[in-house]
Amino acid sequence: MALIVQKYGGTSVGTVERIQNVARRVAKTFDEGNEVIVIVSAMAGETNRLVALANEISDMPDEREYDVLVSTGEQVTIALLSMCLKSMGYKAKSYLGSQIPMLTDKAYSRARIEEIGDKNIRADLQAGTIVVVAGFQGIDSDGNITTLGRGGSDTSAVAVAAALKADVCEIYTDVDGVYTTDPRIVPEARKIDKISYEEMLEMASLGAKILQIRSVEFAKKYNVVVHVRSSFDDSQGTLVMKEDQEMETVLVSGVTFNKDEAKISIFGVPDQPGVASQIFSPLGLNNITVDMIIQNISHQGATDITFTVPKTDCKKALQIIEGVAKDINARGVSHNTNIAKVSIVGVGMRSHTGVATTMFDTLAREGINIEMISTSEIKVSCVISDKYTELAVRILHEAFGLDRQAQEA
Amino acid sequence: MALIVQKYGGTSVGTVERIQNVARRVAKTFDEGNEVIVIVSAMAGETNRLVALANEISDMPDEREYDVLVSTGEQVTIALLSMCLKSMGYKAKSYLGSQIPMLTDKAYSRARIEEIGDKNIRADLQAGTIVVVAGFQGIDSDGNITTLGRGGSDTSAVAVAAALKADVCEIYTDVDGVYTTDPRIVPEARKIDKISYEEMLEMASLGAKILQIRSVEFAKKYNVVVHVRSSFDDSQGTLVMKEDQEMETVLVSGVTFNKDEAKISIFGVPDQPGVASQIFSPLGLNNITVDMIIQNISHQGATDITFTVPKTDCKKALQIIEGVAKDINARGVSHNTNIAKVSIVGVGMRSHTGVATTMFDTLAREGINIEMISTSEIKVSCVISDKYTELAVRILHEAFGLDRQAQEA
């Protein structure tokens, strides 16, 4: 007998009919002799409906009350799914964040989980009850409702799996796993059978939006095996788990890309201590996330600094940086929104050389100019002109043999 | 400084615009130097929407989960109203049943309030915060969500007013008070300025659907002054309060009617001990509420028993009674759905004679036949043919001078 946590997103529970499908799948897992905890999101569209109500009242609705409002979405789903399971003859019980309890800090609408009680749920599981948990929501130490931020249900699921020491946390979604790259661009993209937490983190933050980054961090911290799979069929998906030897034999696990960033350069920055801080502090204060930063060696006491920001923040960032450039006597500022970041990710890179070179060579062979480079232990990213994005992804996917690797043992 | 509890029903909070109106009224009361607790219902239509979802899943949805589901309606309203007050610059905080806490028994969807914590709310009031409470919902001793049944928000409001020792509990509704009778039938009907709990109970249970009966019982038990008034203007409404001498000088406070009942008679019932129980037990077991029961003196060892039931239950009741009639060797069963019950209510009756006689005389004068009579200390009810309902109400309203009484001191 295994303890299985299953998480179903908003699309999977978007109608009563779909909730009934989820109930059948949950019941099947239970009938196979497992203990089951189900985490669900709000029905698709419901959170947007609630947010629209709040925005009718204020552009900046009160944060505490915002969480009271939007958490009703998941509450509706757990009630309906539990009803459904009961009408099918199963014992089932819904749990709000406050009933688990799922204790968080007090940061409304982006709360972090601090502690999860396992006593109540454990007792229900032992009594043969299917436990249905509202994702996304928690409670702070004063009994206020908190929420974990958009997509927080993934994190709820992994956190509950960690607290209850579940054997696996199955995340049901509308794709059947994690792919070596976007199959819409490269039809030869393959489903990855196993991927390490680190790789998944790099893939997710680089634009593969299958799992919330925070949920992967949580899974890594507590060593929870996450199974990303399709809610529409029974096929095996992708296991996100601790790195093993098998994974290391693969140099590159996936190719990702991101077209949502813009590049800003400051020329002729006086090369003196404190300059970088003068540039980036005001961006941070304005909640602008800076991704890549490149500063090269200086000539004649001046250097150039280039960095990327989300395209949506480009205008605001430019205004700030033009002011800063004057203050520090830099020569000028330029920007470019027609860029893309292409990355290769793989834990195998750690123990193999030449991976970055293969990437640069491959791009060069097609005449694709590299504008910026950034690397981590298990990732190499290049900024290129965005018109070459699809071409770059295709040739890199092929160059690292991702279309023909057999990952299985 | 007074502590004022205000309750707004589903129509008053049916749209964001109406919620903004409620916020303005609440803010005005606060600005006048009062402490304010607001109790709200779900936005009009919301509860029906949720119930429809449940019914898509099952005709008999699980009771625990049903309460989890429908209680989200009030949760949405308290969040929106609190947001609204905050955006207007007031301190405001929403309270779920579990956060008060509003402790109830475990009878899902018809829970009874057992205890109300006042500590949390009191602290907020002292800090100058407007407290916004979800009506209709509570929590049992195991932390399960319960609801008080349809219309339960009135009861929530009165209960909170009792627990916090509020000076008044204002119930805002779409009428501006309690009238001597239905103004659609008698244009001369007057708004009653003050009415006793007992009279209000009789009026409510007899068909004047302004206040939930349970809330009046609660108000009576804890001596809470209830002010029924309109959410559309500032006029004084009706105070429901402890009987005073002034009220006793009025013989009849109101005339009510009910067309929703049917009459069933059993003829030739053997006059022996236990027969009444044999007739009415199976009705009770089938959840059929019997209102009036008439049994007259017997002739030759047999008697006739007549009673009324809700029209919607008439068919079911007939089936049961026809079976019983055979078992007890009664002579036969008849029924009539074309009846109406007309009643006069007033605490003054207690100390005055001749009130019933005036009623009978008045009806007789217009040739209206009385089919059944039932009396209590402060009420006389007559069952008549339903085609005379409006006529009967009009002439009784006039006969007791309700169109010209001045109730004020």
PDB file of C-alpha atoms in Angstrom, chain A residues 7 151 154 171 173-175 177-179 182 184 200-213 215-216 228 256-260:
ATOM      1  CA  LYS A   7      -2.926  17.302  -7.721  1.00  0.00           C
ATOM      2  CA  GLY A 151       0.031  28.263  -9.247  1.00  0.00           C
ATOM      3  CA  ASP A 154       1.529  22.680  -6.983  1.00  0.00           C
ATOM      4  CA  ILE A 171       0.836  16.478 -10.678  1.00  0.00           C
ATOM      5  CA  THR A 173      -1.735  18.604 -16.111  1.00  0.00           C
ATOM      6  CA  ASP A 174      -2.722  19.036 -19.749  1.00  0.00           C
ATOM      7  CA  VAL A 175       0.626  17.772 -21.055  1.00  0.00           C
ATOM      8  CA  GLY A 177       5.260  15.140 -19.085  1.00  0.00           C
ATOM      9  CA  VAL A 178       8.362  17.260 -19.438  1.00  0.00           C
ATOM     10  CA  TYR A 179       9.831  17.334 -22.957  1.00  0.00           C
ATOM     11  CA  ASP A 182       8.815  22.573 -26.946  1.00  0.00           C
ATOM     12  CA  ARG A 184       5.499  22.752 -31.207  1.00  0.00           C
ATOM     13  CA  MET A 200      13.690  21.001 -13.567  1.00  0.00           C
ATOM     14  CA  LEU A 201      14.371  24.251 -11.722  1.00  0.00           C
ATOM     15  CA  GLU A 202      16.442  25.540 -14.621  1.00  0.00           C
ATOM     16  CA  MET A 203      13.870  24.342 -17.155  1.00  0.00           C
ATOM     17  CA  ALA A 204      10.977  25.930 -15.248  1.00  0.00           C
ATOM     18  CA  SER A 205      12.650  29.255 -14.627  1.00  0.00           C
ATOM     19  CA  LEU A 206      13.781  29.324 -18.248  1.00  0.00           C
ATOM     20  CA  GLY A 207      10.303  29.177 -19.608  1.00  0.00           C
ATOM     21  CA  ALA A 208       8.973  25.617 -19.496  1.00  0.00           C
ATOM     22  CA  LYS A 209       5.848  26.376 -17.497  1.00  0.00           C
ATOM     23  CA  ILE A 210       4.821  22.930 -16.334  1.00  0.00           C
ATOM     24  CA  LEU A 211       5.580  23.088 -12.626  1.00  0.00           C
ATOM     25  CA  GLN A 212       5.724  26.050 -10.253  1.00  0.00           C
ATOM     26  CA  ILE A 213       9.377  26.736  -9.403  1.00  0.00           C
ATOM     27  CA  SER A 215       7.030  23.469  -5.756  1.00  0.00           C
ATOM     28  CA  VAL A 216      10.217  22.052  -7.282  1.00  0.00           C
ATOM     29  CA  VAL A 228       4.189  15.067 -13.879  1.00  0.00           C
ATOM     30  CA  THR A 256      14.584  25.933 -23.482  1.00  0.00           C
ATOM     31  CA  PHE A 257      13.973  29.444 -24.698  1.00  0.00           C
ATOM     32  CA  ASN A 258      12.513  32.677 -23.465  1.00  0.00           C
ATOM     33  CA  LYS A 259      11.330  35.551 -25.648  1.00  0.00           C
ATOM     34  CA  ASP A 260       9.947  37.646 -22.806  1.00  0.00           C
TER      35      ASP A 260
END
